[in-house]
Short mmCIF file of C-alpha atoms and ligand atoms in Angstrom, two decimals:
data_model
loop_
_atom_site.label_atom_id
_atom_site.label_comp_id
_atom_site.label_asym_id
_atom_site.label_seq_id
_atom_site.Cartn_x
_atom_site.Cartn_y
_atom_site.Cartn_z
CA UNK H 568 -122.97 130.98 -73.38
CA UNK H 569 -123.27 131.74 -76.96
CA UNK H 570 -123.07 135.66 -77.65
CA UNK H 571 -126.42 135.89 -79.30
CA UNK H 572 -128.11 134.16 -76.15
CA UNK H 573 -126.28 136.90 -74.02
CA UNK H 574 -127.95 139.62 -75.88
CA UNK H 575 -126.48 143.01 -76.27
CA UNK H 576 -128.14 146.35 -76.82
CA UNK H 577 -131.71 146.13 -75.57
CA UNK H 578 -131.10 142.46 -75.10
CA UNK H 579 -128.52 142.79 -72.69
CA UNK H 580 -128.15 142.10 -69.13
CA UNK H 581 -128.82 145.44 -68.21
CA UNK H 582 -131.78 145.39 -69.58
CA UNK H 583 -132.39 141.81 -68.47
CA UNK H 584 -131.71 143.19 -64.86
CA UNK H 585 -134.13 146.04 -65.04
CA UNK H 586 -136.90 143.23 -65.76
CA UNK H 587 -136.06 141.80 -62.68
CA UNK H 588 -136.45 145.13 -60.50
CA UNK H 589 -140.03 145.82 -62.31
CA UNK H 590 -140.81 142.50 -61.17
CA UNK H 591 -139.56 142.79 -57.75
CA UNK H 592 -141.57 146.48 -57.59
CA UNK H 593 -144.75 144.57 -58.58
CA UNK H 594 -144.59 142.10 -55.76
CA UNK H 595 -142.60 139.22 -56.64
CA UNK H 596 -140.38 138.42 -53.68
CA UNK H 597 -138.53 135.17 -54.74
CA UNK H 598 -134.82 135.80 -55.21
CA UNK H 599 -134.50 132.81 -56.34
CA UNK H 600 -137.53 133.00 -59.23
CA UNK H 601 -135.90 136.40 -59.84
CA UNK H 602 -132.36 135.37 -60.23
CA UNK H 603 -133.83 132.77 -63.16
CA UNK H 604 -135.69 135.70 -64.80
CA UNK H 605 -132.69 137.77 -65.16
CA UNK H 606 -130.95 134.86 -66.53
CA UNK H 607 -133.22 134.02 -68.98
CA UNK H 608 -132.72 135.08 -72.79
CA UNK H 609 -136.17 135.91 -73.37
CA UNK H 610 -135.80 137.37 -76.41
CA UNK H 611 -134.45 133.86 -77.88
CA UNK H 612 -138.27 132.93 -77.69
CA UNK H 613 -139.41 135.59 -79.81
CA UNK H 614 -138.98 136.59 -83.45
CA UNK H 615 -136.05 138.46 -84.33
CA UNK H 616 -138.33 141.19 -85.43
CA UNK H 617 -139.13 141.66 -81.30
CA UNK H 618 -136.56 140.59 -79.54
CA UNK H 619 -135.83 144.20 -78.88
CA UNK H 620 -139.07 143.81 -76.50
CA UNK H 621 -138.05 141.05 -75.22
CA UNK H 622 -137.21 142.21 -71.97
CA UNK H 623 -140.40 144.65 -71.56
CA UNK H 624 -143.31 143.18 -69.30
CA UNK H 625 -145.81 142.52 -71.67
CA UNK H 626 -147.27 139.47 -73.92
CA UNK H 627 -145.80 139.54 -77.29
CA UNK H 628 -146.68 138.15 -80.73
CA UNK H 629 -145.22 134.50 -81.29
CA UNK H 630 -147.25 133.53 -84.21
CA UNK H 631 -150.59 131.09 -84.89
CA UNK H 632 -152.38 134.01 -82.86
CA UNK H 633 -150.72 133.42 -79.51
CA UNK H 634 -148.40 135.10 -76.80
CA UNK H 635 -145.37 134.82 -74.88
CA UNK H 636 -146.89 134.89 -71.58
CA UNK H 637 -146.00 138.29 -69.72
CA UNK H 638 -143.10 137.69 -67.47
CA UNK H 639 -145.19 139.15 -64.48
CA UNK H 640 -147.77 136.05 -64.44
CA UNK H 641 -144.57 133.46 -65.03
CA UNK H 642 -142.98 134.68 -62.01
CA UNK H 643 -145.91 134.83 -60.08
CA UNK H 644 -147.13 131.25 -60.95
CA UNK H 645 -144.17 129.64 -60.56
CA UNK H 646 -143.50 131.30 -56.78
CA UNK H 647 -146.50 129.88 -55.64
CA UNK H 648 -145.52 126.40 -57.81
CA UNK H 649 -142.45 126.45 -55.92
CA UNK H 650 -143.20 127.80 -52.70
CA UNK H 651 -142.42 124.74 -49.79
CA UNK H 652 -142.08 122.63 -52.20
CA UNK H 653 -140.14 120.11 -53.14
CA UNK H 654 -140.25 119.77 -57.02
CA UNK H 655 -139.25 116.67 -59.01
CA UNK H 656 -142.42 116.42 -62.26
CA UNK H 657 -144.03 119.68 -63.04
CA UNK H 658 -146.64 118.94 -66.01
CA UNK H 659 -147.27 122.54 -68.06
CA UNK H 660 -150.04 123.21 -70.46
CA UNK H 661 -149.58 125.43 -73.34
CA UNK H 662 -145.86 125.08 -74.48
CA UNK H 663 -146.36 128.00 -76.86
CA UNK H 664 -142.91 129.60 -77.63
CA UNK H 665 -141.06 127.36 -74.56
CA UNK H 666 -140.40 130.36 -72.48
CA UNK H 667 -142.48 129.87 -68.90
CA UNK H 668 -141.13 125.95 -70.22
CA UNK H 669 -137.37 126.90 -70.29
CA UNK H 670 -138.07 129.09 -66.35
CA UNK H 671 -139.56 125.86 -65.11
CA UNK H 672 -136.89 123.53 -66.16
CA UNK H 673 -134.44 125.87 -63.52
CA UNK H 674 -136.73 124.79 -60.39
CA UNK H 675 -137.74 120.98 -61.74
CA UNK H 676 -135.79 118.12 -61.95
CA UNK H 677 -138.29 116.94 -65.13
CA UNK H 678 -140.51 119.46 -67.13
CA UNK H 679 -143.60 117.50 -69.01
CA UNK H 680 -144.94 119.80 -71.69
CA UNK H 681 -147.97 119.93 -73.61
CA UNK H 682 -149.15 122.30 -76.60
CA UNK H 683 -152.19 121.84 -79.35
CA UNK H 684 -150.26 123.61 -82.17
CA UNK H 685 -147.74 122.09 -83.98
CA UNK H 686 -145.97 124.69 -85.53
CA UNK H 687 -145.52 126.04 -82.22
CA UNK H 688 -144.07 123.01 -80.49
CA UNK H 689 -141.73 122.47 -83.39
CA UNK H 690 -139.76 125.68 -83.02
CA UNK H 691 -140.05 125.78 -79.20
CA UNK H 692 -138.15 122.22 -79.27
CA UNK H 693 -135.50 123.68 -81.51
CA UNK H 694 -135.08 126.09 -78.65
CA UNK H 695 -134.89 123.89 -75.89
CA UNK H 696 -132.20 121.27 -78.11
CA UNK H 697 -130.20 125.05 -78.59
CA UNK H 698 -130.26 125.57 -74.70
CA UNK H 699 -129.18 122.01 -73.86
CA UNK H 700 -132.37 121.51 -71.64
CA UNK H 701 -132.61 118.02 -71.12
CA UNK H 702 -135.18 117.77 -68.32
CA UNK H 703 -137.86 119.37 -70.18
CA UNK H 704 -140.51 116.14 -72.35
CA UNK H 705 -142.64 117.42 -75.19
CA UNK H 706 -145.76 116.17 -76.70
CA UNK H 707 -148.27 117.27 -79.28
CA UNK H 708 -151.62 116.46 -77.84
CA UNK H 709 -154.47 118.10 -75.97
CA UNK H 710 -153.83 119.60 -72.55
CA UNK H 711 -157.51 118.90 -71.51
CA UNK H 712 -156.47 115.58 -70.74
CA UNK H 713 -153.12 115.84 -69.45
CA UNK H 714 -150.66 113.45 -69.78
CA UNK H 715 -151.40 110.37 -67.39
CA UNK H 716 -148.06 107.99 -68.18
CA UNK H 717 -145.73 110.59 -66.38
CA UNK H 718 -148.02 111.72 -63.48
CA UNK H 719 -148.58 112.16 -61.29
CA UNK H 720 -147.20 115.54 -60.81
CA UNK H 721 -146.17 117.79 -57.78
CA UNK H 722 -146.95 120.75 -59.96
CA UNK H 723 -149.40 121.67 -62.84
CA UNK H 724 -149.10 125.38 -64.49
CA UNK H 725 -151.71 126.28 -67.26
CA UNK H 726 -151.14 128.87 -69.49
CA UNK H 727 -154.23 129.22 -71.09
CA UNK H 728 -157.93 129.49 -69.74
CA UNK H 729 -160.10 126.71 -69.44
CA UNK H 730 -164.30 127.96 -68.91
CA UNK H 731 -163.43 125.27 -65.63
CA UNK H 732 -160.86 122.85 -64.32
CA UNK H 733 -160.66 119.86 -66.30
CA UNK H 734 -161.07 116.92 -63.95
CA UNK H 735 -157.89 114.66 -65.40
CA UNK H 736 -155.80 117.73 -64.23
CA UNK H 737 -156.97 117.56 -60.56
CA UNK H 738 -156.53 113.64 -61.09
CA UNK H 739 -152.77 114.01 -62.04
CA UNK H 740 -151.84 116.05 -58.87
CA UNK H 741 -149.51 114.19 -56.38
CA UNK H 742 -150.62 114.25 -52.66
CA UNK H 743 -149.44 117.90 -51.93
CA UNK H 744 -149.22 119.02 -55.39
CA UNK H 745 -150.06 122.42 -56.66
CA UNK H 746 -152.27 123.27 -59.62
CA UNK H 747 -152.38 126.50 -60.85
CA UNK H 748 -154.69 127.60 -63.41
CA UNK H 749 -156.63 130.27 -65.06
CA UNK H 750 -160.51 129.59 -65.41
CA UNK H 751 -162.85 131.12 -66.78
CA UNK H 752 -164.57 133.73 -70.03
CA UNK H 753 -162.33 136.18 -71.92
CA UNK H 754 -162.73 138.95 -69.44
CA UNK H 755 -163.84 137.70 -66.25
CA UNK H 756 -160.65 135.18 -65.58
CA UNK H 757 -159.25 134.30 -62.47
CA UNK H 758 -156.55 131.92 -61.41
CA UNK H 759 -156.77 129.47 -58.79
CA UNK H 760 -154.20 127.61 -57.09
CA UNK H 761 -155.94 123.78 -56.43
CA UNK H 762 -153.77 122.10 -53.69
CA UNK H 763 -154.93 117.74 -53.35
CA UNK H 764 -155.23 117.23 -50.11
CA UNK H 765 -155.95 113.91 -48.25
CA UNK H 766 -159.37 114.05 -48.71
CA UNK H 767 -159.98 115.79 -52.07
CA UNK H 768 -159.22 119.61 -52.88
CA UNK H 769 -158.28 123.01 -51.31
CA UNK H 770 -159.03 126.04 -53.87
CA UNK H 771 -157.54 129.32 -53.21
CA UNK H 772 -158.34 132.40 -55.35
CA UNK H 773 -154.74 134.08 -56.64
CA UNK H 774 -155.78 137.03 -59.03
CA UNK H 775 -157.76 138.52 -62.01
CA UNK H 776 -155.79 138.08 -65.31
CA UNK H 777 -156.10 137.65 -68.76
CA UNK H 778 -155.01 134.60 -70.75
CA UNK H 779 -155.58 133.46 -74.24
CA UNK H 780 -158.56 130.80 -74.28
CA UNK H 781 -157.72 126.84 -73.88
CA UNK H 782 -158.84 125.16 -76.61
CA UNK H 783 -159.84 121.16 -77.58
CA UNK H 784 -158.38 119.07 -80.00
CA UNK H 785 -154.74 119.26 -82.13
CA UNK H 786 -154.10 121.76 -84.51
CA UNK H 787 -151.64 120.15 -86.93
CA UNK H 788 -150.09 123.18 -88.51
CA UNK H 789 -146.96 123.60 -89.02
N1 SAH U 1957 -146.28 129.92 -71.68
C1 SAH U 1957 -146.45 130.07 -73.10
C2 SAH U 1957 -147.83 130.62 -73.33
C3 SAH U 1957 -148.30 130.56 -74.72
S1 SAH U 1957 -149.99 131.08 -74.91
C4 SAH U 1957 -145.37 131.02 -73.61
O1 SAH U 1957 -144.79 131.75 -72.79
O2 SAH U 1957 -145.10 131.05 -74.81
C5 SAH U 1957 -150.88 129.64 -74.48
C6 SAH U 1957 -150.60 128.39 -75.27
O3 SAH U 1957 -151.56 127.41 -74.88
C7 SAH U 1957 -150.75 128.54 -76.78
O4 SAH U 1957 -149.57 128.16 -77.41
C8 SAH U 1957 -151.92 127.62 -77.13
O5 SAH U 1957 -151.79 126.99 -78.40
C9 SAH U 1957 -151.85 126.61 -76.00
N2 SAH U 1957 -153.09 125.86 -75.77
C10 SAH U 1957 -154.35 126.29 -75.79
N3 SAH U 1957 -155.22 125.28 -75.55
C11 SAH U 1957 -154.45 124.17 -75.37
C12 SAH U 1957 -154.75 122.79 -75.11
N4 SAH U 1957 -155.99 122.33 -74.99
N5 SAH U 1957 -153.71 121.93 -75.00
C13 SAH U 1957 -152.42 122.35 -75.14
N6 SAH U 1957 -152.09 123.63 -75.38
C14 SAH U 1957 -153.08 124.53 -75.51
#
């Protein structure tokens, strides 16, 4: 690997590694999940001005008023994605900076990505061409309505909050497949996990948490 994608200082795999064992102290017990989060150059997905924080457990700044998701809630989402499960098309909502993008590509054989903001999806492709991540398909486009042509999916993670589960999302689940998603207002979210079933849909309640809000439309920014 490049040296500035192996970090050094307070990028480095020390530090990476103590990520991990915060992780593993809050509850998440997937090896495997945790072997990809030490592995992962997290602070590549942030400004230069944070990457010193990069390995910290908390949202950061990445611009156009949105986070990095907190590595916590991308280890816990995709354990349950993964969890018996067999994963070949995982569709995500909310590319953002391409970090919970770049963790999913390790457990997926294809990675379908979807993000409203431009400017955003721009720089997290540059990323993903810099990390030679050629299972992961972007598109510029609102993640209300999914994205039908590839589906449908064994997995769906949203990574922002939705007031309730947009229908086309159920609709693009594969028999078996896992949709996990935070619903609801600023404040009072909580994410589900929505299995398809043979005859329609299992909902499970998975936590309280705290995502930015999902929007509608395209923002065109750059
Ligand atoms: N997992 C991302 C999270 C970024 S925050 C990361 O680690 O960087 C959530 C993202 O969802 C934001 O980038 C926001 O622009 C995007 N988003 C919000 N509403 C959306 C929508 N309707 N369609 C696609 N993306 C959306």
């Amino acid at each position: 690997m490049q040296s500035d994608l192996r970090g050094i200082g307070m990028t480095s795999q020390r530090t990476r590694d103590r990520l991990a064992e915060i992780l593993l102290e809050m509850g998440i017990e997937s090896e495997i999940v945790l072997d990809v989060i030490r592995n992962a150059p997290r602070h590549f997905f942030v400004d230069e001005a944070l990457a010193t924080r990069a390995y910290e457990n908390t949202a950061l700044p990445i611009g156009f008023n949105q986070t990095i998701s907190q590595p916590y809630i991308v280890a816990k989402m995709i354990e349950v994605l993964i969890e018996d499960n067999e994963l070949q098309k995982v569709l995500e909502i909310g590319t953002g900076c391409g970090y919970q993008t770049f963790v999913l590509a390790q457990f997926a054989k294809y990675v379908y990505t979807i993000e409203r903001i431009n400017g955003l999806l721009i720089r997290a492709r540059e990323r993903f061409r810099k990390l030679n991540c050629i299972n992961i398909l972007t598109k510029h486009s609102d993640g209300n309505i999914g994205w039908p042509a590839h589906g449908p999916y064994d997995g769906i993670i949203v990574s922002a909050a939705p007031i309730g589960v947009p229908e086309p999302l159920k609709e693009q689940l594969a028999l078996g497949g896992r949709l996990i998603i935070p619903v609801g207002e600023p404040g009072q979210q909580k994410l589900l996990l929505i299995t398809r079933e043979e005859e329609g849909f299992n909902e499970k309640l998975l936590d309280s948490v705290s995502f930015v809000p999902m929007l509608s439309g395209i923002d065109a920014s750059r």
